[in-house]
Tab-separated table of C-alpha atoms in Angstrom:
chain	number	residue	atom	x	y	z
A	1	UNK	CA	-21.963	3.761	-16.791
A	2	UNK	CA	-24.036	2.037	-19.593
A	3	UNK	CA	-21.701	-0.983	-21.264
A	4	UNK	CA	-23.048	0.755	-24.950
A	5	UNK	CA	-20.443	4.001	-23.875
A	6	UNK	CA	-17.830	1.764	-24.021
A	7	UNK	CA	-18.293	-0.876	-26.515
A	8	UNK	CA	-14.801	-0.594	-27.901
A	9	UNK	CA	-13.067	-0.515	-24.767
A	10	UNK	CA	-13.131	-3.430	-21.852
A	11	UNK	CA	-10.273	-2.737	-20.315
A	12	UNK	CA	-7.433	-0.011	-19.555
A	13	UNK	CA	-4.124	-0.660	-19.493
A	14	UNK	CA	-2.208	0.889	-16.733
A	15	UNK	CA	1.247	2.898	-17.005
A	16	UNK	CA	1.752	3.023	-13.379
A	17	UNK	CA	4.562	4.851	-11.690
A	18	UNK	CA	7.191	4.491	-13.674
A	19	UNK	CA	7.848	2.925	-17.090
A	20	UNK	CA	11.238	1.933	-16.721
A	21	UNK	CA	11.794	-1.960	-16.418
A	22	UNK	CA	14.402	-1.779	-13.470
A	23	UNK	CA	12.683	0.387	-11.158
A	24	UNK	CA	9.424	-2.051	-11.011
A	25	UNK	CA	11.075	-4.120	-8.248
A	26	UNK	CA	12.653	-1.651	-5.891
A	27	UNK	CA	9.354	0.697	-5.966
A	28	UNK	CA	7.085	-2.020	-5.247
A	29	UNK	CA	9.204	-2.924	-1.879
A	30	UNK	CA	9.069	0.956	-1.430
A	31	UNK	CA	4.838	0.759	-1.729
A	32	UNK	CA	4.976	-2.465	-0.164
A	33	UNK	CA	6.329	-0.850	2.802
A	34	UNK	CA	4.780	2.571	2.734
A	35	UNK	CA	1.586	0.449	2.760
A	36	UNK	CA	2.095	-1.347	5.140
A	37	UNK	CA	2.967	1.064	7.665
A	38	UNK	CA	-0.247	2.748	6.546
A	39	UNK	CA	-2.283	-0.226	7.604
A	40	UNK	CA	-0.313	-0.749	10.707
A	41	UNK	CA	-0.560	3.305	11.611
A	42	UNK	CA	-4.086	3.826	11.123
A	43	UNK	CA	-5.311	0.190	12.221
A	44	UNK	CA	-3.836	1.320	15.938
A	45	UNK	CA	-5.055	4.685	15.736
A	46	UNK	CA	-8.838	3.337	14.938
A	47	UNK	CA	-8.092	0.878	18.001
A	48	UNK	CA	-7.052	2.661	20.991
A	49	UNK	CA	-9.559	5.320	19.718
A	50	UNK	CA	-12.067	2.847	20.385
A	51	UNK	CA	-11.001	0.282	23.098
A	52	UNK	CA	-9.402	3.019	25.118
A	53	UNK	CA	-11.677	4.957	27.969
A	54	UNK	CA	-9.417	8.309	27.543
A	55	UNK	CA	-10.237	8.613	24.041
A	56	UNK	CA	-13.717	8.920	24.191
A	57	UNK	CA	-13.792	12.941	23.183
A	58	UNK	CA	-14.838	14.482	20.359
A	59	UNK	CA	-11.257	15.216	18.685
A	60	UNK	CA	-10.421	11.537	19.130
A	61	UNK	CA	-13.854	10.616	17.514
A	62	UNK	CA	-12.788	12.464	14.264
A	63	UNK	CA	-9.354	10.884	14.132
A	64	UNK	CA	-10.662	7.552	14.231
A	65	UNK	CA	-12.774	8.433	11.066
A	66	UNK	CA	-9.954	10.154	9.873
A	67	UNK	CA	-7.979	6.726	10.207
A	68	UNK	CA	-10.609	4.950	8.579
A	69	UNK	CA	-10.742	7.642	5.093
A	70	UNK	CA	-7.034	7.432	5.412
A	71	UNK	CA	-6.887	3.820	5.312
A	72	UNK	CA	-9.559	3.344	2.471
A	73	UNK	CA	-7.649	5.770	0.405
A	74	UNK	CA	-4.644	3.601	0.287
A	75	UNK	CA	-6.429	0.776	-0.018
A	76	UNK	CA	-8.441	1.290	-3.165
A	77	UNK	CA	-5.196	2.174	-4.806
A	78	UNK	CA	-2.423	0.043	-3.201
A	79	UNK	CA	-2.978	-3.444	-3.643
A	80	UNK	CA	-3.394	-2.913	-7.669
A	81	UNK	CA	-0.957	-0.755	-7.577
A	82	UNK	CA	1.540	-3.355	-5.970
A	83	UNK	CA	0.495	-6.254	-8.000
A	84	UNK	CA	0.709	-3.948	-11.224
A	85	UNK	CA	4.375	-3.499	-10.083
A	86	UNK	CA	4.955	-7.543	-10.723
A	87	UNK	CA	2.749	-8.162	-13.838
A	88	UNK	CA	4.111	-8.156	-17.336
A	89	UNK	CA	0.701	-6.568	-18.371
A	90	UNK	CA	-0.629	-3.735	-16.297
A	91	UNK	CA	-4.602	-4.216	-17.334
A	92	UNK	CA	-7.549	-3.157	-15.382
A	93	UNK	CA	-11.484	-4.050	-16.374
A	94	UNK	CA	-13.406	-1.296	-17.188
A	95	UNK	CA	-16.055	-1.933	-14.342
A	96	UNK	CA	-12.881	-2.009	-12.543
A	97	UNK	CA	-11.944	1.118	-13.010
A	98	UNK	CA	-14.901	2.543	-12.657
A	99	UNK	CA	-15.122	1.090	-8.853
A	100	UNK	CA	-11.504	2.131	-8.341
A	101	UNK	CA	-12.481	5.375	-9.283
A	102	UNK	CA	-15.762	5.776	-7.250
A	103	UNK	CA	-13.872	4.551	-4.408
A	104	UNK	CA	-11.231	7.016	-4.605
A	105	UNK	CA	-13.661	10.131	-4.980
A	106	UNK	CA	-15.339	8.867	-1.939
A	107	UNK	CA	-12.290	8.594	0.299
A	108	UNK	CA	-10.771	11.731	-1.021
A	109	UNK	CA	-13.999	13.607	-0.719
A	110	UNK	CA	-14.104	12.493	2.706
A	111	UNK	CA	-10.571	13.726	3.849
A	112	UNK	CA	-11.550	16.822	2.714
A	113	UNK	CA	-14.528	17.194	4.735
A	114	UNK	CA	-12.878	15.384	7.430
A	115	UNK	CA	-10.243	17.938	7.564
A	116	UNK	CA	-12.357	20.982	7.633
A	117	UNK	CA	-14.624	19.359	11.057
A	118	UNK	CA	-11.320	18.819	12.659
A	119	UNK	CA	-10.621	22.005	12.475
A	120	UNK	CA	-13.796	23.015	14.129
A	121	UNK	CA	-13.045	20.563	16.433
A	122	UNK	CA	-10.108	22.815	17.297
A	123	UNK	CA	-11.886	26.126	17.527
A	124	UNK	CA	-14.610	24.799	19.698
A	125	UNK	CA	-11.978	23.553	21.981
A	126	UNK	CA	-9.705	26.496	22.072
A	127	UNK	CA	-12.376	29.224	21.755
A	128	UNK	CA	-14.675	27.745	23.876
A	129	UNK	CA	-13.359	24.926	26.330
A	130	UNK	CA	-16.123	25.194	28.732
A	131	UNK	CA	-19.049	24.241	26.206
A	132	UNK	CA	-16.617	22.093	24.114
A	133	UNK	CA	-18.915	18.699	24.947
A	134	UNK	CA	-21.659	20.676	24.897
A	135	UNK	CA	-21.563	21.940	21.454
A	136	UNK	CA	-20.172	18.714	20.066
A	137	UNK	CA	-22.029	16.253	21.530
A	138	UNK	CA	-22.392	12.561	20.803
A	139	UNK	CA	-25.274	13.155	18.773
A	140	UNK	CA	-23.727	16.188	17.028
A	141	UNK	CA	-20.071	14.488	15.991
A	142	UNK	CA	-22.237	11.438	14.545
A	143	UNK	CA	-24.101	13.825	12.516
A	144	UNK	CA	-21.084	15.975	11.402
A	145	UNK	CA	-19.534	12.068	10.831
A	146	UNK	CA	-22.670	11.080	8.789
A	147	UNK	CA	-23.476	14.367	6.599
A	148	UNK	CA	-19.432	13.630	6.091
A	149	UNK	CA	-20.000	10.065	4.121
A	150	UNK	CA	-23.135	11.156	2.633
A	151	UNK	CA	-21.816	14.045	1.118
A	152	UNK	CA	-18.411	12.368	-0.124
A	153	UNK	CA	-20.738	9.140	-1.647
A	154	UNK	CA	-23.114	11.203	-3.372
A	155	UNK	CA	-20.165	13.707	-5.049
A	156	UNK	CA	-18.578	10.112	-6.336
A	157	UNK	CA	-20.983	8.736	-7.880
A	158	UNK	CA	-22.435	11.849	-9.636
A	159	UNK	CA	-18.711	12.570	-10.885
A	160	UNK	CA	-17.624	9.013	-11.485
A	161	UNK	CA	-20.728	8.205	-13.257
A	162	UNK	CA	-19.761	11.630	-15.538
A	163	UNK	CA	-16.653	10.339	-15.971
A	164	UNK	CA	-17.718	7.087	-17.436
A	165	UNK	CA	-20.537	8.347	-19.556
A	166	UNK	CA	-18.640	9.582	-22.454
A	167	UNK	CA	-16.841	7.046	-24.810
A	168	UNK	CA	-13.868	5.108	-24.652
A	169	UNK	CA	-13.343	3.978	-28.596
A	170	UNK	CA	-9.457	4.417	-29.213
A	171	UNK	CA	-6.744	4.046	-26.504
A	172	UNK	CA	-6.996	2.553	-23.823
A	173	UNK	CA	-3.784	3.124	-22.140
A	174	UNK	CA	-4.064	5.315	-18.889
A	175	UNK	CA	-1.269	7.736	-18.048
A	176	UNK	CA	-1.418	7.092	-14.320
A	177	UNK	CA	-1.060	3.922	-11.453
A	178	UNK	CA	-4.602	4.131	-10.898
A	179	UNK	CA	-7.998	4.949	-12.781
A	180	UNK	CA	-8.375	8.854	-12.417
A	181	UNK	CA	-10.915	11.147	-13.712
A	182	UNK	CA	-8.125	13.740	-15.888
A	183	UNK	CA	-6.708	10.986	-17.399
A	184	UNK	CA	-9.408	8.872	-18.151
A	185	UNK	CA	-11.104	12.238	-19.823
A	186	UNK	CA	-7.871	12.023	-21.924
A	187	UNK	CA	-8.733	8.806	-23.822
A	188	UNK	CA	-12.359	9.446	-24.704
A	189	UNK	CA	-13.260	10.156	-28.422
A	190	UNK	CA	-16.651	11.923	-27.680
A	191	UNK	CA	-16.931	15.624	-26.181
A	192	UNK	CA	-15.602	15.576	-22.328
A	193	UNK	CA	-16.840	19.316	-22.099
A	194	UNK	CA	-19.915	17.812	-19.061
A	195	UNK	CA	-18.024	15.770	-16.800
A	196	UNK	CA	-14.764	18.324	-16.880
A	197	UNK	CA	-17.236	20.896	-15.881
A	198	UNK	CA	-18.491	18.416	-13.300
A	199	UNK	CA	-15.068	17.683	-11.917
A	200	UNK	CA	-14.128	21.384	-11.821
A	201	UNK	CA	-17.317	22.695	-10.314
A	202	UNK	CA	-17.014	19.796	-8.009
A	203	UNK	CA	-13.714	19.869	-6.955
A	204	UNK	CA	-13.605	24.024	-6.531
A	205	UNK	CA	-16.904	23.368	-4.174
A	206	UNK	CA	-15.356	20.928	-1.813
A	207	UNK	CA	-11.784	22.870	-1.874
A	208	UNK	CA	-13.405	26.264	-1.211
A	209	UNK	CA	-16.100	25.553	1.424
A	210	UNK	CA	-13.468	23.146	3.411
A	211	UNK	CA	-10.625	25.838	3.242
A	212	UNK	CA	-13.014	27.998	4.183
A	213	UNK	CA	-14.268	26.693	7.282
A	214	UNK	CA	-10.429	25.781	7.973
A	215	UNK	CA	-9.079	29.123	7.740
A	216	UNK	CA	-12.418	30.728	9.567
A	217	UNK	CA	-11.731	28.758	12.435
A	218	UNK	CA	-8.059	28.687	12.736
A	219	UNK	CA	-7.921	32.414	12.135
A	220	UNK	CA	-10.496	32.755	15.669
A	221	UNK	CA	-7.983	30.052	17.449
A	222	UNK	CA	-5.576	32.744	16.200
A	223	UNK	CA	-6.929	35.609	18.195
A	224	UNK	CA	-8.115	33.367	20.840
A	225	UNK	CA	-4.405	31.894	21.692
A	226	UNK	CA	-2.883	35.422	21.344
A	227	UNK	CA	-5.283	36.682	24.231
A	228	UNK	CA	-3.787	34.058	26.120
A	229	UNK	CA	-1.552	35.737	28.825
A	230	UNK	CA	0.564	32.819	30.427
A	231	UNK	CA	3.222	31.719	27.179
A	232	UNK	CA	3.392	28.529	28.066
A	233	UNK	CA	-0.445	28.670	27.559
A	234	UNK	CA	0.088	29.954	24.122
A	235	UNK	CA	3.215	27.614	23.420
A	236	UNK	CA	0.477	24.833	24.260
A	237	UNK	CA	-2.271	25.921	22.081
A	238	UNK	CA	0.398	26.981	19.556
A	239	UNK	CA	1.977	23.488	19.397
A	240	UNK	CA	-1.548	21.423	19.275
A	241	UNK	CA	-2.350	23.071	16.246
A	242	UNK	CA	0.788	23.534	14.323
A	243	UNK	CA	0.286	19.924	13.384
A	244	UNK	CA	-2.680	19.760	11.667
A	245	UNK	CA	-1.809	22.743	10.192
A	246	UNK	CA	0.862	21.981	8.573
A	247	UNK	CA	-1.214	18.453	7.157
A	248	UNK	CA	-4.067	20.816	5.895
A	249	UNK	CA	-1.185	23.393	4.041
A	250	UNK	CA	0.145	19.737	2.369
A	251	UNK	CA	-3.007	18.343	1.482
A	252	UNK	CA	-5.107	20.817	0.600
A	253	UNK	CA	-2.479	22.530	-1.759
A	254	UNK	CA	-1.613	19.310	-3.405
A	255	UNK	CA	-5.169	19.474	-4.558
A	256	UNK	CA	-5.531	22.703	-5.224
A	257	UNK	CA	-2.088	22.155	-7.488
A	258	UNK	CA	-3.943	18.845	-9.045
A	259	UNK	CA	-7.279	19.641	-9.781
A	260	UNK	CA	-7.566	23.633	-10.589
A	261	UNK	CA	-4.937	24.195	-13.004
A	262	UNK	CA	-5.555	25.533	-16.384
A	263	UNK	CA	-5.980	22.436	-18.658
A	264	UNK	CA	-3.104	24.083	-21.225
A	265	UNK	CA	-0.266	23.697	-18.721
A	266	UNK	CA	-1.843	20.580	-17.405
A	267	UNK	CA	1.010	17.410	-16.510
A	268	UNK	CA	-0.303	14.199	-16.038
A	269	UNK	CA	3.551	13.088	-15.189
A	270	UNK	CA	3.413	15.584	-12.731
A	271	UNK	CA	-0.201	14.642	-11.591
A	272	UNK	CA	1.124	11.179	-10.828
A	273	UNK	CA	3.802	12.223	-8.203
A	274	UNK	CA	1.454	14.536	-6.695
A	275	UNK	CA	-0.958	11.064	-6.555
A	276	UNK	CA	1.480	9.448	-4.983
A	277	UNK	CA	1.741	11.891	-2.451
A	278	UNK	CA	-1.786	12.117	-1.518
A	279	UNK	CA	-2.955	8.757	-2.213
A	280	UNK	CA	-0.098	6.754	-0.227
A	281	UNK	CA	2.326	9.433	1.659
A	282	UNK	CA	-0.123	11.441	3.465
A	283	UNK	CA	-2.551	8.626	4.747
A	284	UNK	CA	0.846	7.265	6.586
A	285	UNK	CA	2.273	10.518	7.868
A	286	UNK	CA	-1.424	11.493	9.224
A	287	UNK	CA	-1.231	9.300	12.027
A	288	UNK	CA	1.932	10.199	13.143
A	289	UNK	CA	1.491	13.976	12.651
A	290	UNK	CA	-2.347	13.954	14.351
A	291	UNK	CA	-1.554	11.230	17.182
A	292	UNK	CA	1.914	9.237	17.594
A	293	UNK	CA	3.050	12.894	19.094
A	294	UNK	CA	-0.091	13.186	21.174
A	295	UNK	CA	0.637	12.303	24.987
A	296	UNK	CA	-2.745	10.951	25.239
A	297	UNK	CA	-2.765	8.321	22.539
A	298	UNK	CA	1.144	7.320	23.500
A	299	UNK	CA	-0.405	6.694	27.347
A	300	UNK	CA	-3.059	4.749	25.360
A	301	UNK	CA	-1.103	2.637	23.842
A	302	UNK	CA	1.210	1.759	26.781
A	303	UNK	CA	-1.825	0.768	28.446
A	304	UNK	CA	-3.150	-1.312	25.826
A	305	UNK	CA	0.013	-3.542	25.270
A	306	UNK	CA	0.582	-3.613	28.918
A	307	UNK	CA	-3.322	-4.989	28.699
A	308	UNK	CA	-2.057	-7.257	25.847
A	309	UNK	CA	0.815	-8.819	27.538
A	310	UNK	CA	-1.106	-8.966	31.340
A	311	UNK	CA	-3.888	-11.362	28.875
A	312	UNK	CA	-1.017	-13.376	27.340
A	313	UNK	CA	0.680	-14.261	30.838
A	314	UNK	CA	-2.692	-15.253	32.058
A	315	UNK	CA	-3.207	-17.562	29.221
C-alpha cells in the first residue's frame, strides 16, 4: 500500500446506496435501524453466551464468535455508511479505504469459516452425541476459533494489500457504499490482471473448501437423522438444522453470485444490493435464525433479566 501507487489519488468519493437526493433520509433511518438491531441482537447473543452457565457447550461457543464476525461486519461498514447518508460530499481517505477494506475481508472471511465449523459442530453432535465434548473440547473449539481469525487476517491483508498496489491516477469515484475490492479494481489505470487473480483464486478457495465441509457434514447428519426411528426424533434433528441451513443457502450463494461471475456480465448496481444484503441484513437475521428460536438461549435470557431486575431492587 506504498503512498507512490497512489500519488494522484487521496481520496475516493463514495456513491453509496442510492444516488437519488430524496431517498438519502428515509434509507439512513432504514440503516439506522437495521443497525441498530444488529448491535442490540448480537451484543445479547455474545452475553448470555458468556455470563450464562447453560451455554457453556461447544455450539454456543461458535455462536458467540459468530456474534462477534457478525457484529464487526456491520460495523466496519455502517457507521460511514450512515454518516455518508447526511453529508453533501460522500469522501473517504485513501488509507481509509484501505482499512475499511481490510476490515471487511477479515470479517467476511471469518463468516465463512465460521459457518463451515458450525456445521461440524452439527455433525459431531448429531452423528456422534456421545463423544460430542470429547471431540470438541475446550482446547479443540479455541483452536478451530483461532486457525478461524488467523486464516481470515492473513487472506485480508494479502488481498487488500493486492488491491491497493496498483494505481489510482483518474477517477476516484467508487460505485458502491463502501470501499470494495471489484470496484476499486474498476478505477485503476495500471494492469489489475494480479490482484483479480488474487481475489478470484482467493475467494473460489474459501467458497469451495467451506461449502465443502458444509455439505460433507450435513449430507452424514442426513443419513444419520433418517436412521432415526422415533419421528419426533427426526422432526427434532430435522428442525435444529433447517435453520442454519437455510442461513448457509443465503449467504453462501450471495457470494457465490458476487464474487465468481464472469467479469463480462459483471453489475456493480447489482453487487451493491447483494452488499447490502450480506453486509447489514444477514448479520441481524443471524441471531434470530441461530438463537432467538433456540429454547436454551430464550431460558437464558429470562434468567438474566430476572438476574437484572433481582440486582436493581436490591440497589
Amino acid at each position: 500500500m506504498a503512498p507512490e501507487n497512489s500519488t494522484w489519488v487521496t481520496e475516493f468519493i463514495l456513491t453509496g446506496v442510492s444516488d437519488h437526493p430524496e431517498l438519502q433520509i428515509p434509507l439512513f433511518f432504514v440503516f439506522l435501524v437495521t443497525y441498530g438491531l444488529t448491535m442490540a441482537e448480537n451484543l445479547g447473543i455474545i452475553t448470555l453466551t458468556s455470563v450464562d452457565s447453560q451455554l457453556q457447550t461447544p455450539m454456543y461457543f461458535f455462536l458467540r464468535h459468530l456474534a462477534v464476525v457478525n457484529l464487526g461486519n456491520s460495523t466496519v461498514i455502517a457507521p460511514k455508511m450512515l454518516i455518508n447518508f447526511l453529508a453533501t460530499k460522500k469522501t473517504i481517505s485513501y488509507y481509509e479505504c484501505a482499512t475499511q477494506l481490510g476490515g471487511f475481508l477479515v470479517f467476511i472471511v471469518a463468516e465463512v469459516s465460521m459457518l463451515a465449523v458450525m456445521a461440524y459442530d452439527r455433525y459431531v453432535a448429531i452423528c456422534n452425541p456421545l463423544l460430542y465434548m470429547v471431540v470438541l473440547s475446550h482446547q479443540v473449539c479455541l483452536l478451530l476459533v483461532s486457525l478461524t481469525y488467523l486464516y481470515s487476517f492473513s487472506t485480508a491483508i494479502v488481498t487488500s494489500s493486492s488491491v491497493f498496489s496498483v494505481s489510482y491516477c483518474s477517477s476516484n469515484v467508487i460505485n458502491h457504499f463502501y470501499c470494495d475490492s471489484v470496484p476499486l479494481l474498476a478505477l485503476s489505470c495500471s494492469d489489475t490482471s494480479f490482484p483479480e487473480m488474487v481475489i478470484f483464486v482467493s475467494a473460489g478457495t474459501n467458497l469451495v473448501c467451506s461449502m465443502t465441509i458444509v455439505l460433507v457434514s450435513y449430507f452424514n447428519i442426513v443419513l444419520s437423522i433418517l436412521r432415526i426411528r422415533s419421528s419426533e426424533g427426526r422432526k427434532k434433528a430435522f428442525s435444529t438444522c433447517a435453520s442454519h441451513m437455510t442461513a448457509v443457502i443465503v449467504f453462501y450463494g450471495t457470494l457465490l453470485f458476487m464474487y465468481l461471475q464472469p467479469r463480462s456480465s459483471h453489475s456493480l448496481d447489482t453487487d451493491k444490493m447483494a452488499s447490502v444484503f450480506y453486509t447489514l441484513v444477514i448479520p441481524m437475521l443471524n441471531p434470530m435464525i441461530y438463537s432467538l428460536r433456540n429454547k436454551d438461549v430464550k431460558a437464558a435470557l429470562k434468567r438474566f433479566l430476572t438476574n437484572v431486575c433481582c440486582s436493581i431492587k436490591s440497589m
